[in-house]
């Protein structure tokens, strides 16, 4: 096994040697961003080791959150080093939808339309992406506090829209869990955390759906941002389905893993949408400034 790992590492290094010397020098800020990524990997390894040796749930939550942030950072570096990012100057591809009256007003003024009504898309994507990150932190907290099955039915919660969390009800839940599945005891805070995760899932799904609707209203058919936002909404719909399936399957390992992976992809897609939208709409800012 060691020989296979070393051989694989050597092949990767050999392949990189043919590409790396021919790469163009990158800006200083991008090189520093690469150093930040390397530092995050080192920190992630240290936190992972401490999580094993100290048995601290808090370290596990930080470790999981840092993994999501590193995933977004590497995606951003890949975007910043892409040919599209470096040559994009804003053209008809980035043009927002314009009515006949707006087009006539633009021709009369001899300049571009104000960009504020379109820049809100970029800020909207950024805000919704932050909601996705909060949701992932809630999920990581559930996993590391072993509260992923604090509620074992869906869409109801112990047969109610909002489960009772008094001491007697929690004791009854724990007796049923022990008799049926021999599961660990839960607390009222575990139940509240689980319900917060469910409510945030509804908020995230609604916010992403609203973002998609706004792009459909403001951008032309076939616009890259419009297509990407549609894929974002489809991804979060799959994520919600996997979350329900996780509960129904009694937290099966494969379904739970897919749920976590899809959540990371949802965060990455939102971050890329935010960066791309700022890049695409920046020409309208410059035109307005002129």
Tab-separated table of C-alpha atoms in Angstrom:
chain	number	residue	atom	x	y	z
A	1	UNK	CA	0.000	0.000	0.000
A	2	UNK	CA	2.826	2.422	0.760
A	3	UNK	CA	4.356	1.690	-2.618
A	4	UNK	CA	1.065	2.462	-4.356
A	5	UNK	CA	0.724	5.781	-2.503
A	6	UNK	CA	4.306	6.786	-3.297
A	7	UNK	CA	3.935	5.758	-6.930
A	8	UNK	CA	0.710	7.771	-7.266
A	9	UNK	CA	2.357	10.804	-5.710
A	10	UNK	CA	5.288	10.492	-8.093
A	11	UNK	CA	3.008	10.289	-11.128
A	12	UNK	CA	1.143	13.411	-10.030
A	13	UNK	CA	4.403	15.293	-9.438
A	14	UNK	CA	5.746	14.187	-12.816
A	15	UNK	CA	2.612	15.354	-14.579
A	16	UNK	CA	2.734	18.704	-12.799
A	17	UNK	CA	6.341	19.203	-13.866
A	18	UNK	CA	5.237	19.397	-17.495
A	19	UNK	CA	2.658	22.105	-16.783
A	20	UNK	CA	3.943	24.183	-13.891
A	21	UNK	CA	7.031	25.706	-15.597
A	22	UNK	CA	4.888	26.853	-18.533
A	23	UNK	CA	2.276	28.583	-16.380
A	24	UNK	CA	2.164	32.356	-16.479
A	25	UNK	CA	3.090	34.257	-13.296
A	26	UNK	CA	0.006	35.015	-11.252
A	27	UNK	CA	-0.778	38.271	-9.424
A	28	UNK	CA	0.548	38.686	-5.904
A	29	UNK	CA	-2.926	38.569	-4.331
A	30	UNK	CA	-3.609	35.243	-6.019
A	31	UNK	CA	-0.310	33.781	-4.824
A	32	UNK	CA	-1.148	34.886	-1.306
A	33	UNK	CA	-4.525	33.242	-1.660
A	34	UNK	CA	-2.708	30.020	-2.478
A	35	UNK	CA	-0.650	30.376	0.688
A	36	UNK	CA	-3.865	30.826	2.654
A	37	UNK	CA	-5.151	27.574	1.157
A	38	UNK	CA	-1.985	25.720	2.193
A	39	UNK	CA	-2.235	27.184	5.703
A	40	UNK	CA	-5.846	26.039	5.955
A	41	UNK	CA	-4.831	22.498	5.004
A	42	UNK	CA	-2.205	22.459	7.770
A	43	UNK	CA	-4.693	23.859	10.279
A	44	UNK	CA	-7.285	21.315	9.168
A	45	UNK	CA	-4.852	18.479	9.797
A	46	UNK	CA	-4.014	19.783	13.260
A	47	UNK	CA	-7.693	20.126	14.162
A	48	UNK	CA	-8.384	16.623	12.878
A	49	UNK	CA	-5.659	15.182	15.084
A	50	UNK	CA	-6.834	17.122	18.132
A	51	UNK	CA	-10.407	15.975	17.505
A	52	UNK	CA	-9.249	12.348	17.738
A	53	UNK	CA	-7.031	12.768	20.788
A	54	UNK	CA	-9.120	15.202	22.850
A	55	UNK	CA	-12.616	13.917	21.982
A	56	UNK	CA	-13.980	17.466	21.810
A	57	UNK	CA	-17.212	17.930	19.871
A	58	UNK	CA	-16.457	21.637	19.459
A	59	UNK	CA	-13.278	20.814	17.545
A	60	UNK	CA	-15.277	18.555	15.249
A	61	UNK	CA	-17.684	21.384	14.441
A	62	UNK	CA	-14.817	23.767	13.653
A	63	UNK	CA	-13.096	21.035	11.627
A	64	UNK	CA	-16.217	20.462	9.515
A	65	UNK	CA	-16.798	24.195	8.973
A	66	UNK	CA	-13.187	24.753	7.971
A	67	UNK	CA	-13.480	21.940	5.429
A	68	UNK	CA	-16.422	23.722	3.779
A	69	UNK	CA	-14.521	27.022	3.675
A	70	UNK	CA	-11.458	25.340	2.191
A	71	UNK	CA	-13.633	23.743	-0.489
A	72	UNK	CA	-14.992	27.158	-1.439
A	73	UNK	CA	-11.493	28.670	-1.414
A	74	UNK	CA	-10.083	26.062	-3.794
A	75	UNK	CA	-13.083	26.560	-6.072
A	76	UNK	CA	-12.468	30.307	-6.042
A	77	UNK	CA	-8.783	29.819	-6.885
A	78	UNK	CA	-9.745	27.577	-9.790
A	79	UNK	CA	-12.168	30.271	-11.005
A	80	UNK	CA	-9.640	33.095	-10.608
A	81	UNK	CA	-7.009	31.184	-12.608
A	82	UNK	CA	-9.421	30.229	-15.390
A	83	UNK	CA	-9.106	31.802	-18.829
A	84	UNK	CA	-12.675	33.074	-18.679
A	85	UNK	CA	-12.032	35.083	-15.501
A	86	UNK	CA	-8.876	36.643	-16.885
A	87	UNK	CA	-10.282	37.691	-20.255
A	88	UNK	CA	-13.911	38.486	-19.341
A	89	UNK	CA	-14.567	42.119	-20.220
A	90	UNK	CA	-18.338	42.169	-20.158
A	91	UNK	CA	-20.227	41.755	-23.386
A	92	UNK	CA	-23.656	40.717	-24.528
A	93	UNK	CA	-23.192	37.547	-22.498
A	94	UNK	CA	-23.368	39.605	-19.306
A	95	UNK	CA	-26.056	41.981	-20.511
A	96	UNK	CA	-29.207	42.018	-18.413
A	97	UNK	CA	-32.677	41.904	-19.853
A	98	UNK	CA	-33.820	45.276	-21.131
A	99	UNK	CA	-37.269	46.353	-22.152
A	100	UNK	CA	-37.879	48.455	-25.245
A	101	UNK	CA	-38.365	51.550	-23.076
A	102	UNK	CA	-35.092	50.941	-21.247
A	103	UNK	CA	-33.235	50.435	-24.518
A	104	UNK	CA	-34.632	53.676	-25.894
A	105	UNK	CA	-33.683	55.506	-22.709
A	106	UNK	CA	-30.147	54.084	-22.976
A	107	UNK	CA	-29.804	55.293	-26.553
A	108	UNK	CA	-31.120	58.726	-25.608
A	109	UNK	CA	-28.706	59.103	-22.705
A	110	UNK	CA	-25.802	57.796	-24.745
A	111	UNK	CA	-24.579	55.544	-21.965
A	112	UNK	CA	-25.231	52.395	-20.058
A	113	UNK	CA	-28.209	52.006	-17.766
A	114	UNK	CA	-27.672	52.296	-14.019
A	115	UNK	CA	-26.407	49.012	-12.680
A	116	UNK	CA	-27.965	49.126	-9.216
A	117	UNK	CA	-31.048	47.170	-10.246
A	118	UNK	CA	-28.779	44.382	-11.497
A	119	UNK	CA	-26.067	44.491	-8.845
A	120	UNK	CA	-28.646	43.343	-6.314
A	121	UNK	CA	-28.389	39.889	-7.887
A	122	UNK	CA	-24.766	39.533	-6.791
A	123	UNK	CA	-25.535	40.658	-3.235
A	124	UNK	CA	-28.561	38.361	-3.146
A	125	UNK	CA	-26.442	35.383	-4.171
A	126	UNK	CA	-23.896	36.264	-1.484
A	127	UNK	CA	-26.521	36.547	1.245
A	128	UNK	CA	-28.165	33.248	0.327
A	129	UNK	CA	-24.754	31.554	0.227
A	130	UNK	CA	-24.167	32.773	3.780
A	131	UNK	CA	-27.470	31.132	4.765
A	132	UNK	CA	-26.259	27.877	3.216
A	133	UNK	CA	-23.055	28.092	5.274
A	134	UNK	CA	-25.071	28.599	8.471
A	135	UNK	CA	-27.166	25.574	7.568
A	136	UNK	CA	-24.053	23.461	7.057
A	137	UNK	CA	-22.718	24.581	10.446
A	138	UNK	CA	-26.015	23.489	12.021
A	139	UNK	CA	-25.681	20.134	10.288
A	140	UNK	CA	-22.110	19.729	11.522
A	141	UNK	CA	-23.235	20.557	15.049
A	142	UNK	CA	-25.932	17.886	14.813
A	143	UNK	CA	-23.473	15.268	13.595
A	144	UNK	CA	-20.826	15.941	16.224
A	145	UNK	CA	-23.364	16.107	19.046
A	146	UNK	CA	-24.921	12.865	17.768
A	147	UNK	CA	-28.262	14.613	17.339
A	148	UNK	CA	-28.824	13.633	13.717
A	149	UNK	CA	-31.674	11.318	14.709
A	150	UNK	CA	-33.000	13.327	17.623
A	151	UNK	CA	-36.275	13.233	15.686
A	152	UNK	CA	-36.920	9.987	13.869
A	153	UNK	CA	-39.971	10.908	11.758
A	154	UNK	CA	-40.502	13.323	8.880
A	155	UNK	CA	-42.191	15.627	7.877
A	156	UNK	CA	-43.775	15.622	11.355
A	157	UNK	CA	-41.722	15.562	14.541
A	158	UNK	CA	-42.916	12.905	16.975
A	159	UNK	CA	-46.299	13.215	15.287
A	160	UNK	CA	-46.505	17.015	15.711
A	161	UNK	CA	-45.515	20.116	13.794
A	162	UNK	CA	-43.343	21.115	16.758
A	163	UNK	CA	-42.423	18.406	19.296
A	164	UNK	CA	-42.778	18.852	23.038
A	165	UNK	CA	-39.473	19.420	24.816
A	166	UNK	CA	-40.493	19.200	28.473
A	167	UNK	CA	-38.691	16.722	30.725
A	168	UNK	CA	-41.498	14.155	30.667
A	169	UNK	CA	-41.788	14.149	26.877
A	170	UNK	CA	-38.021	13.864	26.389
A	171	UNK	CA	-37.947	10.929	28.821
A	172	UNK	CA	-40.726	9.240	26.849
A	173	UNK	CA	-38.811	9.789	23.595
A	174	UNK	CA	-35.704	8.216	25.093
A	175	UNK	CA	-37.624	5.167	26.353
A	176	UNK	CA	-39.025	4.606	22.869
A	177	UNK	CA	-35.602	5.055	21.287
A	178	UNK	CA	-34.041	2.536	23.656
A	179	UNK	CA	-36.771	-0.049	23.156
A	180	UNK	CA	-36.959	0.126	19.358
A	181	UNK	CA	-33.454	0.959	18.117
A	182	UNK	CA	-31.214	1.030	21.213
A	183	UNK	CA	-30.264	4.601	20.323
A	184	UNK	CA	-28.466	7.032	22.594
A	185	UNK	CA	-30.447	9.358	24.823
A	186	UNK	CA	-31.241	12.819	23.564
A	187	UNK	CA	-31.919	16.115	25.294
A	188	UNK	CA	-34.331	18.958	24.670
A	189	UNK	CA	-31.488	20.964	23.110
A	190	UNK	CA	-30.872	18.149	20.618
A	191	UNK	CA	-34.507	18.331	19.555
A	192	UNK	CA	-34.391	22.111	19.209
A	193	UNK	CA	-31.196	21.868	17.170
A	194	UNK	CA	-32.786	19.327	14.851
A	195	UNK	CA	-35.857	21.526	14.357
A	196	UNK	CA	-33.650	24.564	13.707
A	197	UNK	CA	-31.913	22.556	10.974
A	198	UNK	CA	-35.275	21.728	9.406
A	199	UNK	CA	-36.518	25.318	9.538
A	200	UNK	CA	-33.270	26.624	8.076
A	201	UNK	CA	-33.586	24.079	5.258
A	202	UNK	CA	-36.970	25.583	4.349
A	203	UNK	CA	-35.500	29.093	4.482
A	204	UNK	CA	-32.511	28.153	2.305
A	205	UNK	CA	-34.677	26.381	-0.263
A	206	UNK	CA	-37.036	29.351	-0.434
A	207	UNK	CA	-34.187	31.854	-0.719
A	208	UNK	CA	-32.498	29.936	-3.535
A	209	UNK	CA	-35.843	29.614	-5.306
A	210	UNK	CA	-36.358	33.378	-4.983
A	211	UNK	CA	-32.865	33.977	-6.399
A	212	UNK	CA	-33.644	31.786	-9.385
A	213	UNK	CA	-36.925	33.603	-9.949
A	214	UNK	CA	-35.182	36.970	-9.874
A	215	UNK	CA	-32.579	35.889	-12.416
A	216	UNK	CA	-35.360	34.629	-14.682
A	217	UNK	CA	-37.072	37.997	-14.403
A	218	UNK	CA	-33.997	40.185	-14.892
A	219	UNK	CA	-31.786	38.190	-17.277
A	220	UNK	CA	-32.340	36.934	-20.811
A	221	UNK	CA	-33.024	33.307	-21.623
A	222	UNK	CA	-29.769	31.390	-22.023
A	223	UNK	CA	-27.809	33.760	-19.769
A	224	UNK	CA	-25.079	31.822	-17.869
A	225	UNK	CA	-26.145	33.198	-14.481
A	226	UNK	CA	-29.723	32.232	-15.168
A	227	UNK	CA	-28.750	28.670	-16.027
A	228	UNK	CA	-26.405	28.361	-13.066
A	229	UNK	CA	-29.025	29.649	-10.633
A	230	UNK	CA	-31.474	27.085	-12.027
A	231	UNK	CA	-28.930	24.355	-11.369
A	232	UNK	CA	-28.459	25.757	-7.850
A	233	UNK	CA	-32.155	25.427	-7.150
A	234	UNK	CA	-32.208	21.861	-8.522
A	235	UNK	CA	-29.232	21.003	-6.307
A	236	UNK	CA	-30.867	22.303	-3.127
A	237	UNK	CA	-34.050	20.407	-4.011
A	238	UNK	CA	-32.000	17.200	-4.190
A	239	UNK	CA	-30.366	18.171	-0.895
A	240	UNK	CA	-33.747	18.529	0.827
A	241	UNK	CA	-34.814	15.148	-0.527
A	242	UNK	CA	-31.641	13.542	0.769
A	243	UNK	CA	-32.204	15.138	4.170
A	244	UNK	CA	-35.649	13.553	4.403
A	245	UNK	CA	-34.254	10.247	3.148
A	246	UNK	CA	-31.582	10.374	5.850
A	247	UNK	CA	-34.290	10.401	8.512
A	248	UNK	CA	-36.402	7.729	6.801
A	249	UNK	CA	-33.386	5.430	6.336
A	250	UNK	CA	-32.436	5.697	10.017
A	251	UNK	CA	-29.336	7.683	9.020
A	252	UNK	CA	-27.926	5.139	6.572
A	253	UNK	CA	-24.242	5.787	5.950
A	254	UNK	CA	-24.456	6.119	2.156
A	255	UNK	CA	-27.475	8.430	2.202
A	256	UNK	CA	-26.004	10.572	4.972
A	257	UNK	CA	-22.731	10.889	3.063
A	258	UNK	CA	-24.567	11.960	-0.092
A	259	UNK	CA	-26.459	14.504	1.991
A	260	UNK	CA	-23.209	16.015	3.292
A	261	UNK	CA	-21.573	16.021	-0.162
A	262	UNK	CA	-24.572	17.684	-1.801
A	263	UNK	CA	-24.569	20.331	0.921
A	264	UNK	CA	-20.944	21.157	0.151
A	265	UNK	CA	-21.741	21.376	-3.567
A	266	UNK	CA	-24.664	23.693	-2.790
A	267	UNK	CA	-22.338	26.010	-0.864
A	268	UNK	CA	-19.723	25.944	-3.623
A	269	UNK	CA	-22.308	26.690	-6.316
A	270	UNK	CA	-23.590	29.678	-4.367
A	271	UNK	CA	-20.087	31.031	-3.858
A	272	UNK	CA	-19.244	30.633	-7.549
A	273	UNK	CA	-22.523	32.317	-8.511
A	274	UNK	CA	-21.659	35.253	-6.278
A	275	UNK	CA	-18.169	35.688	-7.732
A	276	UNK	CA	-19.282	35.240	-11.329
A	277	UNK	CA	-22.192	37.670	-10.923
A	278	UNK	CA	-19.909	40.372	-9.526
A	279	UNK	CA	-17.553	39.768	-12.446
A	280	UNK	CA	-20.291	39.851	-15.057
A	281	UNK	CA	-21.978	42.972	-13.697
A	282	UNK	CA	-18.782	44.963	-13.073
A	283	UNK	CA	-18.719	46.379	-16.647
A	284	UNK	CA	-22.031	48.123	-15.946
A	285	UNK	CA	-20.473	49.789	-12.933
A	286	UNK	CA	-17.542	51.060	-14.961
A	287	UNK	CA	-19.812	52.272	-17.724
A	288	UNK	CA	-21.930	54.169	-15.235
A	289	UNK	CA	-18.846	55.726	-13.703
A	290	UNK	CA	-17.702	56.995	-17.080
